[in-house]
Amino acid sequence: MAGSMAREGDMTTGHGSYPPAIFLPGSSLCQKATIEGKPMLTVGARCGPHTSPSPSPTLGVGGSLGYIIQGSPTCEVTCDDGVKRKVARIGDSLDCGCKIVGGATTVGGGANG
């Protein structure tokens, strides 16, 4: 089964005391590859900053700026720097502990799991 592909403007789950975050404009490494009019996300793209309301956050005062570490096992795209990267989908993980929860309504790719 295919997973919906992620794009700029989609959200993450948050992690621990850190709230959900959005993939901000410019966060895609593939600005020329779009899905539903938004640049697609790949392994290596960073989500927007999210800070913890906890008085002693685990990641320090600067907050978390997680990057995508998991993508489709079968779908890759050549990014603006010429490097092929795995396409990110709903459910894929970031290094900070978040998962992607938003994605395209018309385009999916790769096996979930």
mmCIF file with all atom_site columns, C-alpha atoms in Angstrom, residues 1-91:
data_model
loop_
_atom_site.group_PDB
_atom_site.id
_atom_site.type_symbol
_atom_site.label_atom_id
_atom_site.label_alt_id
_atom_site.label_comp_id
_atom_site.label_asym_id
_atom_site.label_entity_id
_atom_site.label_seq_id
_atom_site.pdbx_PDB_ins_code
_atom_site.Cartn_x
_atom_site.Cartn_y
_atom_site.Cartn_z
_atom_site.occupancy
_atom_site.B_iso_or_equiv
_atom_site.pdbx_formal_charge
_atom_site.auth_seq_id
_atom_site.auth_comp_id
_atom_site.auth_asym_id
_atom_site.auth_atom_id
_atom_site.pdbx_PDB_model_num
ATOM 1  C CA . MET A 1 1  ? 0.000  0.000  0.000  1.00 0.00 ? 1  MET A CA 1
ATOM 2  C CA . ALA A 1 2  ? 1.306  3.462  -0.890 1.00 0.00 ? 2  ALA A CA 1
ATOM 3  C CA . GLY A 1 3  ? 1.749  6.261  1.663  1.00 0.00 ? 3  GLY A CA 1
ATOM 4  C CA . SER A 1 4  ? 0.740  9.862  0.955  1.00 0.00 ? 4  SER A CA 1
ATOM 5  C CA . MET A 1 5  ? 3.775  11.951 0.022  1.00 0.00 ? 5  MET A CA 1
ATOM 6  C CA . ALA A 1 6  ? 4.724  14.873 2.274  1.00 0.00 ? 6  ALA A CA 1
ATOM 7  C CA . ARG A 1 7  ? 5.097  18.505 1.177  1.00 0.00 ? 7  ARG A CA 1
ATOM 8  C CA . GLU A 1 8  ? 6.029  21.897 2.563  1.00 0.00 ? 8  GLU A CA 1
ATOM 9  C CA . GLY A 1 9  ? 3.202  23.050 4.820  1.00 0.00 ? 9  GLY A CA 1
ATOM 10 C CA . ASP A 1 10 ? 2.544  19.556 6.214  1.00 0.00 ? 10 ASP A CA 1
ATOM 11 C CA . MET A 1 11 ? 2.836  18.858 9.951  1.00 0.00 ? 11 MET A CA 1
ATOM 12 C CA . THR A 1 12 ? 4.707  16.578 12.351 1.00 0.00 ? 12 THR A CA 1
ATOM 13 C CA . THR A 1 13 ? 3.385  14.823 15.474 1.00 0.00 ? 13 THR A CA 1
ATOM 14 C CA . GLY A 1 14 ? 5.613  16.571 17.998 1.00 0.00 ? 14 GLY A CA 1
ATOM 15 C CA . HIS A 1 15 ? 7.558  14.529 20.566 1.00 0.00 ? 15 HIS A CA 1
ATOM 16 C CA . GLY A 1 16 ? 7.756  14.461 24.342 1.00 0.00 ? 16 GLY A CA 1
ATOM 17 C CA . SER A 1 17 ? 6.942  17.972 25.579 1.00 0.00 ? 17 SER A CA 1
ATOM 18 C CA . TYR A 1 18 ? 7.615  19.447 22.117 1.00 0.00 ? 18 TYR A CA 1
ATOM 19 C CA . PRO A 1 19 ? 4.441  20.379 20.180 1.00 0.00 ? 19 PRO A CA 1
ATOM 20 C CA . PRO A 1 20 ? 3.790  19.564 16.508 1.00 0.00 ? 20 PRO A CA 1
ATOM 21 C CA . ALA A 1 21 ? 5.756  21.570 13.932 1.00 0.00 ? 21 ALA A CA 1
ATOM 22 C CA . ILE A 1 22 ? 5.227  22.550 10.317 1.00 0.00 ? 22 ILE A CA 1
ATOM 23 C CA . PHE A 1 23 ? 7.553  22.119 7.349  1.00 0.00 ? 23 PHE A CA 1
ATOM 24 C CA . LEU A 1 24 ? 8.094  25.786 6.498  1.00 0.00 ? 24 LEU A CA 1
ATOM 25 C CA . PRO A 1 25 ? 8.403  27.282 3.001  1.00 0.00 ? 25 PRO A CA 1
ATOM 26 C CA . GLY A 1 26 ? 11.969 26.678 1.822  1.00 0.00 ? 26 GLY A CA 1
ATOM 27 C CA . SER A 1 27 ? 12.408 23.488 3.887  1.00 0.00 ? 27 SER A CA 1
ATOM 28 C CA . SER A 1 28 ? 12.211 21.210 0.838  1.00 0.00 ? 28 SER A CA 1
ATOM 29 C CA . LEU A 1 29 ? 15.484 20.152 -0.770 1.00 0.00 ? 29 LEU A CA 1
ATOM 30 C CA . CYS A 1 30 ? 13.538 19.761 -4.048 1.00 0.00 ? 30 CYS A CA 1
ATOM 31 C CA . GLN A 1 31 ? 11.914 23.136 -4.717 1.00 0.00 ? 31 GLN A CA 1
ATOM 32 C CA . LYS A 1 32 ? 11.303 22.265 -8.391 1.00 0.00 ? 32 LYS A CA 1
ATOM 33 C CA . ALA A 1 33 ? 9.475  18.973 -7.644 1.00 0.00 ? 33 ALA A CA 1
ATOM 34 C CA . THR A 1 34 ? 5.953  19.767 -6.488 1.00 0.00 ? 34 THR A CA 1
ATOM 35 C CA . ILE A 1 35 ? 2.913  17.800 -5.362 1.00 0.00 ? 35 ILE A CA 1
ATOM 36 C CA . GLU A 1 36 ? -0.436 19.575 -5.415 1.00 0.00 ? 36 GLU A CA 1
ATOM 37 C CA . GLY A 1 37 ? 1.456  22.848 -5.971 1.00 0.00 ? 37 GLY A CA 1
ATOM 38 C CA . LYS A 1 38 ? 3.772  22.470 -2.957 1.00 0.00 ? 38 LYS A CA 1
ATOM 39 C CA . PRO A 1 39 ? 7.456  21.423 -2.960 1.00 0.00 ? 39 PRO A CA 1
ATOM 40 C CA . MET A 1 40 ? 7.816  17.768 -1.949 1.00 0.00 ? 40 MET A CA 1
ATOM 41 C CA . LEU A 1 41 ? 9.787  16.609 1.088  1.00 0.00 ? 41 LEU A CA 1
ATOM 42 C CA . THR A 1 42 ? 12.595 14.067 1.132  1.00 0.00 ? 42 THR A CA 1
ATOM 43 C CA . VAL A 1 43 ? 15.024 12.516 3.575  1.00 0.00 ? 43 VAL A CA 1
ATOM 44 C CA . GLY A 1 44 ? 17.175 15.365 4.898  1.00 0.00 ? 44 GLY A CA 1
ATOM 45 C CA . ALA A 1 45 ? 14.492 18.093 4.887  1.00 0.00 ? 45 ALA A CA 1
ATOM 46 C CA . ARG A 1 46 ? 14.119 19.950 8.206  1.00 0.00 ? 46 ARG A CA 1
ATOM 47 C CA . CYS A 1 47 ? 10.891 20.820 9.984  1.00 0.00 ? 47 CYS A CA 1
ATOM 48 C CA . GLY A 1 48 ? 10.318 24.230 11.504 1.00 0.00 ? 48 GLY A CA 1
ATOM 49 C CA . PRO A 1 49 ? 11.564 24.954 15.012 1.00 0.00 ? 49 PRO A CA 1
ATOM 50 C CA . HIS A 1 50 ? 9.467  23.736 17.908 1.00 0.00 ? 50 HIS A CA 1
ATOM 51 C CA . THR A 1 51 ? 10.252 24.519 21.526 1.00 0.00 ? 51 THR A CA 1
ATOM 52 C CA . SER A 1 52 ? 9.258  22.759 24.712 1.00 0.00 ? 52 SER A CA 1
ATOM 53 C CA . PRO A 1 53 ? 7.124  24.438 27.376 1.00 0.00 ? 53 PRO A CA 1
ATOM 54 C CA . SER A 1 54 ? 8.953  22.260 29.917 1.00 0.00 ? 54 SER A CA 1
ATOM 55 C CA . PRO A 1 55 ? 11.234 24.136 32.351 1.00 0.00 ? 55 PRO A CA 1
ATOM 56 C CA . SER A 1 56 ? 13.976 21.611 31.547 1.00 0.00 ? 56 SER A CA 1
ATOM 57 C CA . PRO A 1 57 ? 13.574 20.585 27.890 1.00 0.00 ? 57 PRO A CA 1
ATOM 58 C CA . THR A 1 58 ? 15.685 17.647 26.777 1.00 0.00 ? 58 THR A CA 1
ATOM 59 C CA . LEU A 1 59 ? 17.026 19.443 23.704 1.00 0.00 ? 59 LEU A CA 1
ATOM 60 C CA . GLY A 1 60 ? 18.008 22.735 25.324 1.00 0.00 ? 60 GLY A CA 1
ATOM 61 C CA . VAL A 1 61 ? 16.804 26.300 24.999 1.00 0.00 ? 61 VAL A CA 1
ATOM 62 C CA . GLY A 1 62 ? 17.081 26.460 21.202 1.00 0.00 ? 62 GLY A CA 1
ATOM 63 C CA . GLY A 1 63 ? 14.427 23.802 20.764 1.00 0.00 ? 63 GLY A CA 1
ATOM 64 C CA . SER A 1 64 ? 14.286 21.095 18.161 1.00 0.00 ? 64 SER A CA 1
ATOM 65 C CA . LEU A 1 65 ? 14.799 21.399 14.410 1.00 0.00 ? 65 LEU A CA 1
ATOM 66 C CA . GLY A 1 66 ? 14.351 17.793 13.338 1.00 0.00 ? 66 GLY A CA 1
ATOM 67 C CA . TYR A 1 67 ? 15.211 16.424 9.932  1.00 0.00 ? 67 TYR A CA 1
ATOM 68 C CA . ILE A 1 68 ? 13.590 13.568 8.028  1.00 0.00 ? 68 ILE A CA 1
ATOM 69 C CA . ILE A 1 69 ? 15.497 10.277 8.374  1.00 0.00 ? 69 ILE A CA 1
ATOM 70 C CA . GLN A 1 70 ? 13.051 7.839  6.763  1.00 0.00 ? 70 GLN A CA 1
ATOM 71 C CA . GLY A 1 71 ? 11.463 7.785  3.305  1.00 0.00 ? 71 GLY A CA 1
ATOM 72 C CA . SER A 1 72 ? 9.904  5.563  0.690  1.00 0.00 ? 72 SER A CA 1
ATOM 73 C CA . PRO A 1 73 ? 11.828 2.358  -0.067 1.00 0.00 ? 73 PRO A CA 1
ATOM 74 C CA . THR A 1 74 ? 10.822 2.612  -3.735 1.00 0.00 ? 74 THR A CA 1
ATOM 75 C CA . CYS A 1 75 ? 10.339 6.313  -4.637 1.00 0.00 ? 75 CYS A CA 1
ATOM 76 C CA . GLU A 1 76 ? 13.268 8.693  -5.072 1.00 0.00 ? 76 GLU A CA 1
ATOM 77 C CA . VAL A 1 77 ? 13.574 12.151 -6.599 1.00 0.00 ? 77 VAL A CA 1
ATOM 78 C CA . THR A 1 78 ? 16.613 14.081 -7.813 1.00 0.00 ? 78 THR A CA 1
ATOM 79 C CA . CYS A 1 79 ? 16.810 17.203 -5.645 1.00 0.00 ? 79 CYS A CA 1
ATOM 80 C CA . ASP A 1 80 ? 17.999 20.695 -6.524 1.00 0.00 ? 80 ASP A CA 1
ATOM 81 C CA . ASP A 1 81 ? 21.605 19.783 -5.605 1.00 0.00 ? 81 ASP A CA 1
ATOM 82 C CA . GLY A 1 82 ? 21.571 16.796 -8.012 1.00 0.00 ? 82 GLY A CA 1
ATOM 83 C CA . VAL A 1 83 ? 21.408 14.189 -5.224 1.00 0.00 ? 83 VAL A CA 1
ATOM 84 C CA . LYS A 1 84 ? 18.736 11.451 -5.359 1.00 0.00 ? 84 LYS A CA 1
ATOM 85 C CA . ARG A 1 85 ? 16.785 11.222 -2.098 1.00 0.00 ? 85 ARG A CA 1
ATOM 86 C CA . LYS A 1 86 ? 13.954 9.050  -0.798 1.00 0.00 ? 86 LYS A CA 1
ATOM 87 C CA . VAL A 1 87 ? 10.549 10.742 -0.885 1.00 0.00 ? 87 VAL A CA 1
ATOM 88 C CA . ALA A 1 88 ? 8.995  11.402 2.552  1.00 0.00 ? 88 ALA A CA 1
ATOM 89 C CA . ARG A 1 89 ? 5.479  10.168 3.378  1.00 0.00 ? 89 ARG A CA 1
ATOM 90 C CA . ILE A 1 90 ? 2.917  10.293 6.163  1.00 0.00 ? 90 ILE A CA 1
ATOM 91 C CA . GLY A 1 91 ? 4.286  8.163  9.020  1.00 0.00 ? 91 GLY A CA 1
#
